[in-house]
Amino acid sequence: MTTKVFSIPRPIHPTGLWGWITTIDHKRIGLLYGVTAFILFIIGGIEALLMRVQLTRSELDIISPEVYNQLFTMHGTTMIFLVIMPMGAAFFNYVIPLQIGARDVAFPRLNAFSYWTFLAGALMLNLSWFLGGAPNAGWFGYAPLTGETVNPATGIDFWIISLQILGVASLAAAFNFIVTIINMRAPGMSLMRMPLFTWMTLVTAILLVLAFPVITVALIELFFDRSYGTNFFVVAKGANPILWQHLFWVFGHPEVYILILPAMGIVSEILPTFSKKPLFGYPAVVLAGVIIAFMGWMVWSHHMFTVGLGPIPNTVFAITTMAIAVPTGIKIFNWLGTIWQGSIDLRTPMLFALGFISLFTMGGVSGVMHAIAPSDAQQQDTYFVVAHFHYVLFSGALMALMGGIYYWFPKFTGRMYNETLGKTHFWMMFVAQNITFFPMHFTGMDGMPRRIYTYASGMGWDFWNEVSTAGAFLLAISFVIFIFNIVKSWRNGDQASGDPWDARTLEWSISSPPPEFNFVEIPTVRERDDWWDRKRQHSEEIVPAGEIPVDEEHSIHLPQPSYWPIVVSIGLLTLGYGAIYSIPVGVMGAVIGTIGVYAWSFEPVNEPY
Amino acid sequence: MAQASSHETEHESTTTGLNHRKMLMWAFLGSDCMFFGSLIATYLVYKGSSLSGPLPIDVFDIPTTSVSTFVLLMSSMSMVLSYAALRRGRMKAFRIWLLSTIILGATFLAFQVFEFRTFANHEVHIDCGHVVMEELTDLEKIVAEKCGQGVEEIEETIGLTPRTNLFGTTFFTLTGFHGAHVSLGVLWLLSLLFLSFRKGGITPAKHLDVDLAALYWHFVDIVWIIIFTVVYLFGVFEGF
Amino acid sequence: MSQEVKSADNHGGHPTPSTYVKVALALTSITAVEVGIFYLEWLSYSIIPILVILSGAKFAIVVMFYMHLKFDSRLFTGMFFAGFIIASGVIITLMALFKAF
């Protein structure tokens, strides 16, 4: 007999669509995040291709400047908040409990809420296309361009509210993973025996909970200016719009480490597995990640070198920015040390990890060039910067995430992907991204500004822009191959064993896909890379995955599904919509959300069944 | 004396022995520091930059705000006494102290509403016959300029709202969000109070439910300690 | 699981209600002092560090005793102060960048 809240009985073993809507299983939530993020990647990619088409040659008129502004704003906002972060979340969700030997996360319903709220934010942002126009002031929304005097359309309001909703989702997830990683590790798994991906997730989550409140405040201030006539960025009342830039980048710089650290964590898992060697200098790699996160708070004004802060701030931030290259370099050298004299297996995940190291390093080099403030005076707001961040985020973060998809695909689906198609995807993507983004260093150095919808024919930028556009379409084709591979393999790829890679960490010690309860018995961990150690030193202890006696599951209690997370998310979405258009609608959203929160609080985590 | 109550932290079967929800609350409070920190930073960055009044010296009434500060501080005392009573199984004392906390919190909010309305309707009185220019604030001087032939007294309403100037914007936003936090806290405590009348709603074994609300409540109090000093007491300084 | 109550106040034990009332008295007194010296105009700008220390003391005793942080796991202290320290750093840095300190 389950608790009835408002006379609504709790779902028990729901199937089909209701099963997905009420799920609180971290594995399902991970899949939801992954698929949703990939669909948004396609949307963001189309936005990019449209821009590339418009820029192919000088003085083209395919896309108007107004639409172009919306495209680059939405492309940036989408890729950062709706693709890279949720793809990272997909891996946090699926993999972390498995890597630490847990059955789920600390707060399963909060986990589901994070996903539904993310979806709400994604819907809200993309609704803007149909409701008066998308935001058009860049993903960083500088005031006073975003003020209601010059930007009265609702696009910016959609941007603000969506980011607030997404912020709630990210914060909830980050709190969940902090508690999960600190408090739910298997016996014997000390912090220094955790997989590197788990470590980087913990560091990322800490950065999230400290950085997001800052952008929350900045967005509140902007929204209040636009909607209620306050003066936060109103120059006529004595305000200084530079304050927006500071608040945004105090969030924004830790944000880029939030984007890259999980990717680095994934690379730190793939390299040892495919070199048959432990991660070289594990403590140094952990420490480097922690130092990067800490120092990431001290560099933000390097995004503002040309704003006129003065020689002393510029010098200080230039020094701190150059310094942060050091722990990054430590990681890179430790990765090289991992591969060195290893037994290298060049299958698709490894190709992506190696591709990451080389291309991310290139992005890092252009980053150090930006760190030199006088040099940045030439580079700022040119395509040189566009080249830099695409190398670190596309050729960096996204490459690593792709590697993670291939690496864990057998675990998530129980099937092997097609290796030939995988390699084809990799090589095509590797070549194409260089064709797309490398020329941007040239056009940038040659003075081509960012965020322009076209350029004059005499500038001499036509050729490299044509090259970039060609590369972009080649990239798109490589992703068609990827999608085909994933869909085909998921449907009828070869069956995958629990441990197709002969890997090192605990998620490979259970079947593919894992049973709902993950582990029959929570393992006791003796070493770092405990699964590898057990295979090599204690193989007599291993019960082959898939030969688990089925009776065991009756004594394992799992948290039950729930309606309330999605209800609260719907309340939040309604509240957001109401904040832009209609107070009564907003109030209704608040009421729905409040009811959901109360019902959630009174519903126990576990029902006896 | 009542039975030995286990005031020591109970050991949970988690990696650290600490309770998940308590850990979540402390992580949340650390995060909330950043939220209020950003609002306070905005306030301080703009302090002294308003182009027109009213300014803090025009509107602040330190004696009254001291009383509301005292009220909020006492609400923290009643909160912790409520929790202590619960741990000792003294349910009636628990409810009384909890109700006191709610009343004190609501009183604080009433003070805030009163203060906000007073600021919005701030009046400047100038008695032209007895004006001493050196003792006037800049805002009062502007009004005093209207003293002329045959004008004995001037009374003008120059209200402070979020739209008036930078001070109004930053002050109302910062204290407004603090007040919103207090309001949520009052609702939370009220919910607990109602729950305590349900059979088995709140028991000494379920003390964590109250502990979490208490931590939130004390946090809101310490944020006010900072605001009282940095906004109100330092209000006497124009900028820094 | 539950351990013996250690007597009275500190020493890894637990504050009693009387401790809590004493803390409340301290909070009241410090507030009274803050408001009192507020009216001493001769202090001028030197009142700033004094008030910072006084309100810092109030902050500390509420956090340590009412929020029990003194007696709880150091992890909680770390979580809370991570936020507090970074927030303070942001405030001070922004003030420095906007004003002349």
mmCIF file of C-alpha atoms in Angstrom, chain A residues 106-107 175 179 182-185 209-210 213-214 217 220-221 224 228-232 236-240 243 247 297 598 602, chain B residues 14-16 18-21 23-24 27-28 31 34-35 38-39 42 46 51 162-166 169-170 173 177 187 191 195:
data_model
loop_
_atom_site.group_PDB
_atom_site.id
_atom_site.type_symbol
_atom_site.label_atom_id
_atom_site.label_comp_id
_atom_site.label_asym_id
_atom_site.label_seq_id
_atom_site.Cartn_x
_atom_site.Cartn_y
_atom_site.Cartn_z
ATOM 1 C CA ALA A 106 21.821 10.436 -3.349
ATOM 2 C CA PHE A 107 18.571 12.128 -4.388
ATOM 3 C CA PHE A 175 24.247 19.371 -5.386
ATOM 4 C CA VAL A 179 26.549 14.442 -2.023
ATOM 5 C CA ILE A 182 31.256 12.244 -1.180
ATOM 6 C CA ASN A 183 28.739 10.080 0.586
ATOM 7 C CA MET A 184 27.853 6.989 -1.456
ATOM 8 C CA ARG A 185 31.140 5.399 -2.382
ATOM 9 C CA VAL A 209 27.275 25.484 -7.236
ATOM 10 C CA LEU A 210 29.636 28.385 -6.653
ATOM 11 C CA PRO A 213 24.497 31.985 -8.374
ATOM 12 C CA VAL A 214 26.551 34.819 -9.836
ATOM 13 C CA VAL A 217 22.066 37.547 -9.877
ATOM 14 C CA ILE A 220 17.909 38.999 -12.193
ATOM 15 C CA GLU A 221 19.396 42.462 -12.412
ATOM 16 C CA PHE A 224 14.516 43.816 -13.388
ATOM 17 C CA TYR A 228 10.521 46.830 -13.747
ATOM 18 C CA GLY A 229 12.535 49.890 -14.663
ATOM 19 C CA THR A 230 15.403 49.444 -12.229
ATOM 20 C CA ASN A 231 18.768 51.081 -12.904
ATOM 21 C CA PHE A 232 21.398 48.350 -12.680
ATOM 22 C CA ALA A 236 21.638 57.846 -17.362
ATOM 23 C CA LYS A 237 21.225 57.018 -13.670
ATOM 24 C CA GLY A 238 24.940 56.632 -13.124
ATOM 25 C CA ALA A 239 25.204 52.892 -13.657
ATOM 26 C CA ASN A 240 28.199 51.223 -15.232
ATOM 27 C CA LEU A 243 29.307 45.583 -14.046
ATOM 28 C CA LEU A 247 29.279 39.500 -13.101
ATOM 29 C CA TRP A 297 38.171 32.137 -10.253
ATOM 30 C CA TYR A 598 4.865 19.742 -0.942
ATOM 31 C CA PHE A 602 5.488 14.127 1.917
ATOM 32 C CA THR B 14 27.059 6.698 4.385
ATOM 33 C CA THR B 15 30.699 6.995 3.375
ATOM 34 C CA THR B 16 31.334 9.878 5.772
ATOM 35 C CA LEU B 18 27.025 12.188 7.698
ATOM 36 C CA ASN B 19 23.415 12.469 6.576
ATOM 37 C CA HIS B 20 22.806 13.134 2.856
ATOM 38 C CA ARG B 21 20.235 15.856 3.399
ATOM 39 C CA MET B 23 25.247 17.667 3.557
ATOM 40 C CA LEU B 24 22.969 18.989 0.831
ATOM 41 C CA ALA B 27 26.401 22.779 0.212
ATOM 42 C CA PHE B 28 23.311 24.836 -0.577
ATOM 43 C CA SER B 31 26.134 28.338 -2.759
ATOM 44 C CA MET B 34 27.618 33.404 -3.644
ATOM 45 C CA PHE B 35 24.088 34.558 -4.416
ATOM 46 C CA SER B 38 26.849 39.010 -5.843
ATOM 47 C CA LEU B 39 23.971 41.186 -4.662
ATOM 48 C CA THR B 42 26.506 45.120 -6.772
ATOM 49 C CA TYR B 46 27.310 51.351 -6.868
ATOM 50 C CA LEU B 51 23.201 60.848 -9.349
ATOM 51 C CA PRO B 162 13.754 50.638 -7.027
ATOM 52 C CA ARG B 163 13.451 52.996 -9.986
ATOM 53 C CA THR B 164 14.587 56.179 -8.332
ATOM 54 C CA ASN B 165 18.340 55.855 -8.443
ATOM 55 C CA LEU B 166 21.169 53.340 -8.021
ATOM 56 C CA THR B 169 17.684 49.785 -7.180
ATOM 57 C CA THR B 170 20.442 48.011 -5.308
ATOM 58 C CA THR B 173 16.863 44.240 -4.665
ATOM 59 C CA PHE B 177 15.699 39.010 -1.883
ATOM 60 C CA LEU B 187 6.367 29.263 5.219
ATOM 61 C CA SER B 191 4.473 23.902 7.495
ATOM 62 C CA LEU B 195 2.880 18.966 10.570
#
